[in-house]
mmCIF file of C-alpha atoms and ligand atoms in Angstrom:
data_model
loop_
_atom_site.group_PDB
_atom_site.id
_atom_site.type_symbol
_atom_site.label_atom_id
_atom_site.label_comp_id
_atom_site.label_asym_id
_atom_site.label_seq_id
_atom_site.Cartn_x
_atom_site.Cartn_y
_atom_site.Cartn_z
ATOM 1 C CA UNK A 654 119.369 44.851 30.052
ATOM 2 C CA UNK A 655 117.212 42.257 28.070
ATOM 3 C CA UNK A 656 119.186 39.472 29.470
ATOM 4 C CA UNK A 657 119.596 40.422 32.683
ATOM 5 C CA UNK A 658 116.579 38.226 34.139
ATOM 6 C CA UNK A 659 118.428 37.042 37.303
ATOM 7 C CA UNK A 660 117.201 35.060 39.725
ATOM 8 C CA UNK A 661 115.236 33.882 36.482
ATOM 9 C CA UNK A 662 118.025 31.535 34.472
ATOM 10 C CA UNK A 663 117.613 30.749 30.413
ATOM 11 C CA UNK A 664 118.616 27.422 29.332
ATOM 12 C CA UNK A 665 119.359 26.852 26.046
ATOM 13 C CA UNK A 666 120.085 23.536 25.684
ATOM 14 C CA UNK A 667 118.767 21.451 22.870
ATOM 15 C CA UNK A 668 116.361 18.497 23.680
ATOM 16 C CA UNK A 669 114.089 17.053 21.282
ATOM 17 C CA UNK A 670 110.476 16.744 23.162
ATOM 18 C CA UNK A 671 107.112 16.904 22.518
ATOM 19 C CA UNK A 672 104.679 20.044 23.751
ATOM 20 C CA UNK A 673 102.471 19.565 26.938
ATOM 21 C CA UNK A 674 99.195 21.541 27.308
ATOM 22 C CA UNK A 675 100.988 23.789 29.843
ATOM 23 C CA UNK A 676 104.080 25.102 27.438
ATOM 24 C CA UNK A 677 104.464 27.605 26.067
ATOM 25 C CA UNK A 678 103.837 28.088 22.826
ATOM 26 C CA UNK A 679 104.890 31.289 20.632
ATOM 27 C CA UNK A 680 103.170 31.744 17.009
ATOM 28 C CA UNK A 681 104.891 34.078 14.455
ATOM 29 C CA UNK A 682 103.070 35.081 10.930
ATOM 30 C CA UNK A 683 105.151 34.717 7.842
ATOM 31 C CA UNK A 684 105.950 38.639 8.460
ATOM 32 C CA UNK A 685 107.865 37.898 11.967
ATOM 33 C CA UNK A 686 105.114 39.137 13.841
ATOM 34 C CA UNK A 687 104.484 37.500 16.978
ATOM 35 C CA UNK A 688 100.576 36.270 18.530
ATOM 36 C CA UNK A 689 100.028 37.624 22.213
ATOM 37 C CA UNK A 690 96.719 38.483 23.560
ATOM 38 C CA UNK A 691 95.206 41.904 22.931
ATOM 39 C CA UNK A 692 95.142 45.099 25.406
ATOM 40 C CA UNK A 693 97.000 43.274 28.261
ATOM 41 C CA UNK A 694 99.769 45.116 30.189
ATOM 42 C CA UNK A 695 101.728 42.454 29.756
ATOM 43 C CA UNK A 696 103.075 39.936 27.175
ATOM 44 C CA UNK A 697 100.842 36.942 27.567
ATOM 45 C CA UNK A 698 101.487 34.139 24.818
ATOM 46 C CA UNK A 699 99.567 30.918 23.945
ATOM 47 C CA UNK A 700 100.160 27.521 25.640
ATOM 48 C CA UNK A 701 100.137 24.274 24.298
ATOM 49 C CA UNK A 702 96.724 23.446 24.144
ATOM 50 C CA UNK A 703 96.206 26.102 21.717
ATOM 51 C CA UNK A 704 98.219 24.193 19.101
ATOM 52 C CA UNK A 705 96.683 23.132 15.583
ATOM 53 C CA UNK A 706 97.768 19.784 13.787
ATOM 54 C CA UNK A 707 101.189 21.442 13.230
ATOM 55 C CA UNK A 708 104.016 20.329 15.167
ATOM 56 C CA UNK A 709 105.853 22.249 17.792
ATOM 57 C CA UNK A 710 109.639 22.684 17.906
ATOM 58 C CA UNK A 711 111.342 22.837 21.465
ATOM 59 C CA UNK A 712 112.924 26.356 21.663
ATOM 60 C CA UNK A 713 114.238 27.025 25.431
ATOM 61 C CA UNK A 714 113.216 26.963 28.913
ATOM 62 C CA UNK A 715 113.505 29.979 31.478
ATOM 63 C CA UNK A 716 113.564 28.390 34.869
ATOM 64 C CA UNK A 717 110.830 25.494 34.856
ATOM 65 C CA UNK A 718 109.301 27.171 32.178
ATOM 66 C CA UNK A 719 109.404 25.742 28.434
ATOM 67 C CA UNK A 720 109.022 27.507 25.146
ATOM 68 C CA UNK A 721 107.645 25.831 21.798
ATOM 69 C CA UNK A 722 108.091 27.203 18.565
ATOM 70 C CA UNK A 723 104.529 26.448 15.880
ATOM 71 C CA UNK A 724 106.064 24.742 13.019
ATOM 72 C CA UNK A 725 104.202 25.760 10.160
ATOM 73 C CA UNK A 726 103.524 28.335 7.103
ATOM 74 C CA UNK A 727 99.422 27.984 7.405
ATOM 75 C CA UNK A 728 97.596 30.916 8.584
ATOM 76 C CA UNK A 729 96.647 30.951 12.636
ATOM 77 C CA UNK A 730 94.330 32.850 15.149
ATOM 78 C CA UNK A 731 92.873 32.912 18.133
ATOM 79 C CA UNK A 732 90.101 35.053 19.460
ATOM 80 C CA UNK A 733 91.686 37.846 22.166
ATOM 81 C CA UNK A 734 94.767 37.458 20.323
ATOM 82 C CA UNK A 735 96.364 39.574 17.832
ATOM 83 C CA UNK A 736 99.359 39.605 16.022
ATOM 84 C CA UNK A 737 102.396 42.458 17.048
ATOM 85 C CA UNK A 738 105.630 43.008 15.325
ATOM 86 C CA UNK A 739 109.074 42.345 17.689
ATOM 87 C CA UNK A 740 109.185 46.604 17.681
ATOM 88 C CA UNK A 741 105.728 46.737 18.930
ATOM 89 C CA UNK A 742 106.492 44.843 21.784
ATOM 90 C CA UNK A 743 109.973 46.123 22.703
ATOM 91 C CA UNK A 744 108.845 48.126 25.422
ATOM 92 C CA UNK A 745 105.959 46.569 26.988
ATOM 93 C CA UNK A 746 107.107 46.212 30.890
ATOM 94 C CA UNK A 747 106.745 42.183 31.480
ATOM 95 C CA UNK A 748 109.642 40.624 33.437
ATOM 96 C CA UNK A 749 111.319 38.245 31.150
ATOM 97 C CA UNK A 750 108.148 38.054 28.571
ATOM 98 C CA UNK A 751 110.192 40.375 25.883
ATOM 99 C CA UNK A 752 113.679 38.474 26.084
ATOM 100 C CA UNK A 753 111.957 35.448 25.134
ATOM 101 C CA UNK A 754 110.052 37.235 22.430
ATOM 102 C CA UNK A 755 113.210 38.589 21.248
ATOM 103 C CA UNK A 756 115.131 34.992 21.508
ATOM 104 C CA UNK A 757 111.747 33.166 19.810
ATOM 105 C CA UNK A 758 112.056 35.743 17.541
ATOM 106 C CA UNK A 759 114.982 34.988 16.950
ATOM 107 C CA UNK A 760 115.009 30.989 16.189
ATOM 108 C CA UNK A 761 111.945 31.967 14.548
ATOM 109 C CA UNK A 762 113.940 33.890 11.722
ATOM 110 C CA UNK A 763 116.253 31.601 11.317
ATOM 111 C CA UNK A 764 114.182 28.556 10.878
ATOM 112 C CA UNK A 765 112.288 30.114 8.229
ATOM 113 C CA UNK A 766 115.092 31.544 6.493
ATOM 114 C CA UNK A 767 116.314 27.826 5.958
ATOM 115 C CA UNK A 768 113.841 25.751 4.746
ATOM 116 C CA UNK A 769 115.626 24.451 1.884
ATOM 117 C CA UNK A 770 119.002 23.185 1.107
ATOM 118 C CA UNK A 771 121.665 25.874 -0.338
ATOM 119 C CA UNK A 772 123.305 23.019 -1.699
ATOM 120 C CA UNK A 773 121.192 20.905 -3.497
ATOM 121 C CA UNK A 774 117.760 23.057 -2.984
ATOM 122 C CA UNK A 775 116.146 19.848 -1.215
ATOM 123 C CA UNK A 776 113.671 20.221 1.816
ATOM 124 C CA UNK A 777 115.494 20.451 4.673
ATOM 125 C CA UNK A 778 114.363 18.525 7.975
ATOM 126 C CA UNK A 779 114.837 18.999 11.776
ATOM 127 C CA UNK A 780 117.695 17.290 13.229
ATOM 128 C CA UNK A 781 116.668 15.206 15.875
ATOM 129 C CA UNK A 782 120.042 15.259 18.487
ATOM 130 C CA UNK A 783 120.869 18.877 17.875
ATOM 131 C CA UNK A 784 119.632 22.147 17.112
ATOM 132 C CA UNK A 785 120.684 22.497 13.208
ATOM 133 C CA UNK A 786 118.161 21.522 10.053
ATOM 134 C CA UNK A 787 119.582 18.297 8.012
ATOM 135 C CA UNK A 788 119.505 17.513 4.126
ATOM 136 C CA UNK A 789 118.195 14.402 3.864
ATOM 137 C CA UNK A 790 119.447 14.519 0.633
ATOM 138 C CA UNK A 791 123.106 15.721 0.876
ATOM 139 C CA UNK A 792 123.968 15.453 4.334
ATOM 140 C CA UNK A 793 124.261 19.120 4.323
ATOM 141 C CA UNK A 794 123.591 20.773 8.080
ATOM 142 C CA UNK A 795 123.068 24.213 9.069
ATOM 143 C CA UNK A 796 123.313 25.429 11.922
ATOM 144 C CA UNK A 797 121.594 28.627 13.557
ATOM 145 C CA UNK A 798 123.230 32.010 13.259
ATOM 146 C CA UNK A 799 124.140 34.987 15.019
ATOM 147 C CA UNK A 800 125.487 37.864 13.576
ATOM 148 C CA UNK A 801 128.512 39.984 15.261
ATOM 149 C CA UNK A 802 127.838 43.700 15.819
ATOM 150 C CA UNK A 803 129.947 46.091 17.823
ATOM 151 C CA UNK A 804 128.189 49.347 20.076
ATOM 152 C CA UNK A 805 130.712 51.919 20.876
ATOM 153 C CA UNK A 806 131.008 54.821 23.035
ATOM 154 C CA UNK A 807 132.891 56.942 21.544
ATOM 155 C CA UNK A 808 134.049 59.857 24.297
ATOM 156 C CA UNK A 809 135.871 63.294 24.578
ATOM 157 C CA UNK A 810 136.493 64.027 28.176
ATOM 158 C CA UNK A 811 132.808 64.427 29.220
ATOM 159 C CA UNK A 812 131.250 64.097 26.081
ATOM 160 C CA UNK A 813 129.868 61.312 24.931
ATOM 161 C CA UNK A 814 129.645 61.005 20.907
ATOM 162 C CA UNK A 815 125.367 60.164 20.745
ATOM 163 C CA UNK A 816 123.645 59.621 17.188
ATOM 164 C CA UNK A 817 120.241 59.331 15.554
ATOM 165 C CA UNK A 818 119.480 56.598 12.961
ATOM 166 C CA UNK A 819 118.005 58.011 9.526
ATOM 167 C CA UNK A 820 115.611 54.780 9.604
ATOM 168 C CA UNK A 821 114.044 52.529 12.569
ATOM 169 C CA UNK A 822 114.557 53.829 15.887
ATOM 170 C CA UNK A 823 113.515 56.955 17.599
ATOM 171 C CA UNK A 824 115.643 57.773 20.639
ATOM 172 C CA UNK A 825 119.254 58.267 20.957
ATOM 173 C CA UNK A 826 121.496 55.718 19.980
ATOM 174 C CA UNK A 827 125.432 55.019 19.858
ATOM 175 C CA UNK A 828 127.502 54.232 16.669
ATOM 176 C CA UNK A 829 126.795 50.670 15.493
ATOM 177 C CA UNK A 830 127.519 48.472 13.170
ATOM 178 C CA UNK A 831 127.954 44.868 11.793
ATOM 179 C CA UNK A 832 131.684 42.850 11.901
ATOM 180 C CA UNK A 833 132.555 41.811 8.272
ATOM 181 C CA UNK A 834 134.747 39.408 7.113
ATOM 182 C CA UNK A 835 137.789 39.398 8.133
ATOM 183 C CA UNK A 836 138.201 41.672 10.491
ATOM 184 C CA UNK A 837 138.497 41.771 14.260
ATOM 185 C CA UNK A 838 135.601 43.220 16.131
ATOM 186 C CA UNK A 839 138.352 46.551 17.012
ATOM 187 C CA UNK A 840 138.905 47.196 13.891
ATOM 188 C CA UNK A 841 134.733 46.504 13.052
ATOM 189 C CA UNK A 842 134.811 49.557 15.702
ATOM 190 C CA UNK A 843 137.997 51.636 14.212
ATOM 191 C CA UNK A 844 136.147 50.898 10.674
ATOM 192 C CA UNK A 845 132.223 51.708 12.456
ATOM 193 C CA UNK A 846 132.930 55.249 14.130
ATOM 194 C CA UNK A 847 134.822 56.218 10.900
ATOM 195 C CA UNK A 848 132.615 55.422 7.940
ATOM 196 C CA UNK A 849 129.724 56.989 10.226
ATOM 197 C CA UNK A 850 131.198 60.282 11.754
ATOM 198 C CA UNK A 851 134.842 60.665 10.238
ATOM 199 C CA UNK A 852 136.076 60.420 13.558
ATOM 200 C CA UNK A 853 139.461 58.182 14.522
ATOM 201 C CA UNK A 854 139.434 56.291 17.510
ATOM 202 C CA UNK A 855 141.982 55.234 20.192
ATOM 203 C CA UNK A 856 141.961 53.037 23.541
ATOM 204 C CA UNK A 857 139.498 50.492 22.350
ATOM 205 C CA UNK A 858 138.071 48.504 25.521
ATOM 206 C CA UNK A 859 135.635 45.338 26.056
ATOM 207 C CA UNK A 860 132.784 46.843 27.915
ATOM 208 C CA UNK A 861 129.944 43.996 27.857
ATOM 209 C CA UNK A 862 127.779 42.093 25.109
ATOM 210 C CA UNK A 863 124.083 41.331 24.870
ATOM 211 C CA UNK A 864 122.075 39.216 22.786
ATOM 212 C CA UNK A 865 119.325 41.095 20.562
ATOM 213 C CA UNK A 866 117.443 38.686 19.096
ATOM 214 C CA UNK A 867 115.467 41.354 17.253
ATOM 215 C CA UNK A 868 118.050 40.911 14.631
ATOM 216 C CA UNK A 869 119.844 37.753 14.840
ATOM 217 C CA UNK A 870 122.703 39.778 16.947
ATOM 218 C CA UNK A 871 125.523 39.157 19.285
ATOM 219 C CA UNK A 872 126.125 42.804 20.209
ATOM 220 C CA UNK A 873 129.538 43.841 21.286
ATOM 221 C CA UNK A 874 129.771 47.545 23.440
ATOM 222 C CA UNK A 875 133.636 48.967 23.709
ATOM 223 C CA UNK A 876 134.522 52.359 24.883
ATOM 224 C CA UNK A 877 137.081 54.151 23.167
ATOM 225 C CA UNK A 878 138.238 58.027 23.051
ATOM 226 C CA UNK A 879 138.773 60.153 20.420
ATOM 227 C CA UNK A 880 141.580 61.016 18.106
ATOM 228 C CA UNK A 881 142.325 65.015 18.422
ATOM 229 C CA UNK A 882 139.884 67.142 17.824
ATOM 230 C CA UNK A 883 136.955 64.553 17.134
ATOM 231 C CA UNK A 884 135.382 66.884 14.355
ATOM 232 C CA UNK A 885 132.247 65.049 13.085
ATOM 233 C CA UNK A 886 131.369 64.514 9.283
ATOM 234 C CA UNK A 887 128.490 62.348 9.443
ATOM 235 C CA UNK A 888 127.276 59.819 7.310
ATOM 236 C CA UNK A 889 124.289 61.382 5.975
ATOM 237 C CA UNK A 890 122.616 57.992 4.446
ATOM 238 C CA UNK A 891 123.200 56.328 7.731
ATOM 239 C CA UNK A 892 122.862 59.097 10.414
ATOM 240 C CA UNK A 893 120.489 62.059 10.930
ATOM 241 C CA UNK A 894 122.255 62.707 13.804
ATOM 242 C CA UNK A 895 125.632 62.893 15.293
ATOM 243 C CA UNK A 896 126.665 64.903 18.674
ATOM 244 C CA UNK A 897 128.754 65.307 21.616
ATOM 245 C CA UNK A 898 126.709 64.951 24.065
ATOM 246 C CA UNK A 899 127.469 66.497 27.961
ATOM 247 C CA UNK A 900 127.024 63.638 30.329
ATOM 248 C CA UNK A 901 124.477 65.198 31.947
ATOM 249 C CA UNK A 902 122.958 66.397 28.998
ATOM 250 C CA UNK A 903 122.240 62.724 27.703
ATOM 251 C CA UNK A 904 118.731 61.746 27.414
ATOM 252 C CA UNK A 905 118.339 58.111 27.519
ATOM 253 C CA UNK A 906 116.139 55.327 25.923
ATOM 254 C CA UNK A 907 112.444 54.866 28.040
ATOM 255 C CA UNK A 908 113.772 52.034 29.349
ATOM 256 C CA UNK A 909 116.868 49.761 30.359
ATOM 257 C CA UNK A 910 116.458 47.090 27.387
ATOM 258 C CA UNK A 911 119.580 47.258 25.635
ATOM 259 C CA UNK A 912 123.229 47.450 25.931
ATOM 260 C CA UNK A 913 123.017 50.949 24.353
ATOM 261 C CA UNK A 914 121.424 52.604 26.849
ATOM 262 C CA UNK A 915 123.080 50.830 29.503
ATOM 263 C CA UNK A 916 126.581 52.243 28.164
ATOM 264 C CA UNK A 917 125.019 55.820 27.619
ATOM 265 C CA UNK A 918 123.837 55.476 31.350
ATOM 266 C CA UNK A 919 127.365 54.593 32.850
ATOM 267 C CA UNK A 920 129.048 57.687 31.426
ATOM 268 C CA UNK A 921 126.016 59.790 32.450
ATOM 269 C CA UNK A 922 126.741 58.562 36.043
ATOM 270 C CA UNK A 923 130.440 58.938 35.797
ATOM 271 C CA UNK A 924 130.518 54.971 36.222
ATOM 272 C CA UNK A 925 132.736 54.953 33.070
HETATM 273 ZN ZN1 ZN B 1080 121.170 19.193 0.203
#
C-alpha cells in the first residue's frame, strides 16, 4: 500500500527549520496541482535551490530525506517542469515519490484552506513550536485535519460485494464512505453499505487503515458479511455499479496503492 515504504521510515515530527539547497522542495498551484519535471518515469520534484523569495515550511522527512512545503499564492515555474494534478500522478511507479506527494498534498490542502481566522477573520500565522496556524489576534489555533472514512468488504461466502463510483475513479472499488458525527466508525459502516446498496451487515471486523492524503483521509477497511439474502438496491447518484463478485472473478486496481485493493486482493487469495 501507499504507506508501506519499509525499510524507508516517515517521520512526522514537527521542527521549525529553515530549507537547505539539497531539500526537497514540493510546489502546488492554487488548483492542488503539484510541480514535477516533465516526461520522467519517475516523480522527480524541485530542491531547495529552486526556491523564490517565498519562504518554505518544514513538512516531513523520509529517512535522511527532508520535505519543504513553498509558502506562497504567487504564480511559479520552472523550465522541464510542469504542473500534474494528485490523480495524474497516482500511478506513476516511483518508490516512495507518490506517498509523499499524497502526504504534501495533503498539508498542502490544509494550509491553504486556513489562511484566515474562523473566529475573528484575522490573518492567521505559522506557529513556531508546533504544527497548527495561530491568530495573532485571538489566540485562536488550528490544527491540521484528517477526515475518518471507513472501506468495507462486504462478503457472501465467496463473493465479494465490488462497486463502481458514478464520478472519479475508473476501476473497481469497495463501498466507502465518510464517519459523521456522532457515530462510531461500525455503525459509519452499518450506515455506508446501507445507504449505498440496501444491504444489512453483520460481523463487523478491524481489518487495517491507511492514510490517503489525496483527500485529507484516515481510511478505515473492516470486513463484514451479509444479512440474508444480500439483494442489492443501489444508490444510483452514488454508484454505477454494485456486484457480487466471485473471488476469482475480481479484477483488481493496476496497482497495489491503496487499502482497497489490498482488501479486494486478500479475499481473491482466500487470505480473508
Ligand atoms: Zn482570530
Amino acid at each position: 500500500m501507499i504507506q508501506d515504504i519499509y525499510p524507508s521510515k516517515l517521520n512526522n515530527s514537527f521542527v521549525n527549520c529553515d530549507i537547505s539547497d539539497a531539500d526537497f522542495l514540493l510546489v502546488f498551484d492554487n488548483e492542488g496541482r503539484i510541480l514535477i519535471k516533465d516526461n520522467a518515469d519517475e516523480l522527480i520534484f524541485l530542491t531547495g535551490k529552486d526556491l523564490d523569495e517565498n519562504k518554505a515550511v518544514y513538512l516531513f522527512s523520509i529517512d535522511e530525506t527532508r520535505y519543504f512545503l513553498r509558502f506562497g499564492d504567487e504564480a511559479f515555474s520552472k523550465e522541464g517542469f510542469g504542473y500534474y494534478s494528485i490523480r495524474d500522478i497516482r500511478d506513476k511507479d516511483s518508490g516512495y515519490g507518490v506517498f509523499a506527494a499524497f502526504t504534501g498534498y495533503h498539508l498542502w490542502k490544509w494550509y491553504d484552506d486556513n489562511k484566515f481566522c474562523g473566529k475573528c477573520g484575522h490573518h492567521l500565522e505559522l506557529d513556531g513550536k508546533e504544527r497548527a496556524m495561530r491568530c495573532p489576534e485571538c489566540g485562536n489555533i488550528i490544527y491540521p485535519r484528517i477526515n475518518p472514512a471507513v472501506i468495507v468488504g462486504v462478503t457472501k461466502g465467496d463473493s465479494l460485494l465490488l462497486t463502481r463510483y458514478r464520478r472519479g475513479y475508473g476501476h473497481n472499488a469497495l463501498v466507502a464512505g465518510f464517519t459523521e458525527i456522532g457515530e462510531t466508525l461500525e455503525e459509519t459502516v452499518a450506515r455506508e453499505v446501507m445507504e449505498e446498496t440496501g444491504i444489512s451487515v453483520k460481523n463487523i471486523r478491524y481489518y487495517k487503515s491507511q492514510p490517503w492524503g489525496m483527500a485529507q483521509d484516515i481510511l478505515v477497511g473492516f470486513f463484514c458479511d451479509a444479512e440474508g439474502e444480500g439483494e442489492i438496491h443501489m444508490d444510483e447518484n452514488e454508484l454505477k455499479y454494485a456486484e457480487w463478485v466471485k473471488r476469482e472473478d475480481i479484477e483488481l486496481q493496476p496497482n497495489n496503492l491503496s487499502l482497497t485493493n489490498e482488501m479486494m486482493k486478500v479475499f481473491k487469495e482466500r487470505i480473508v
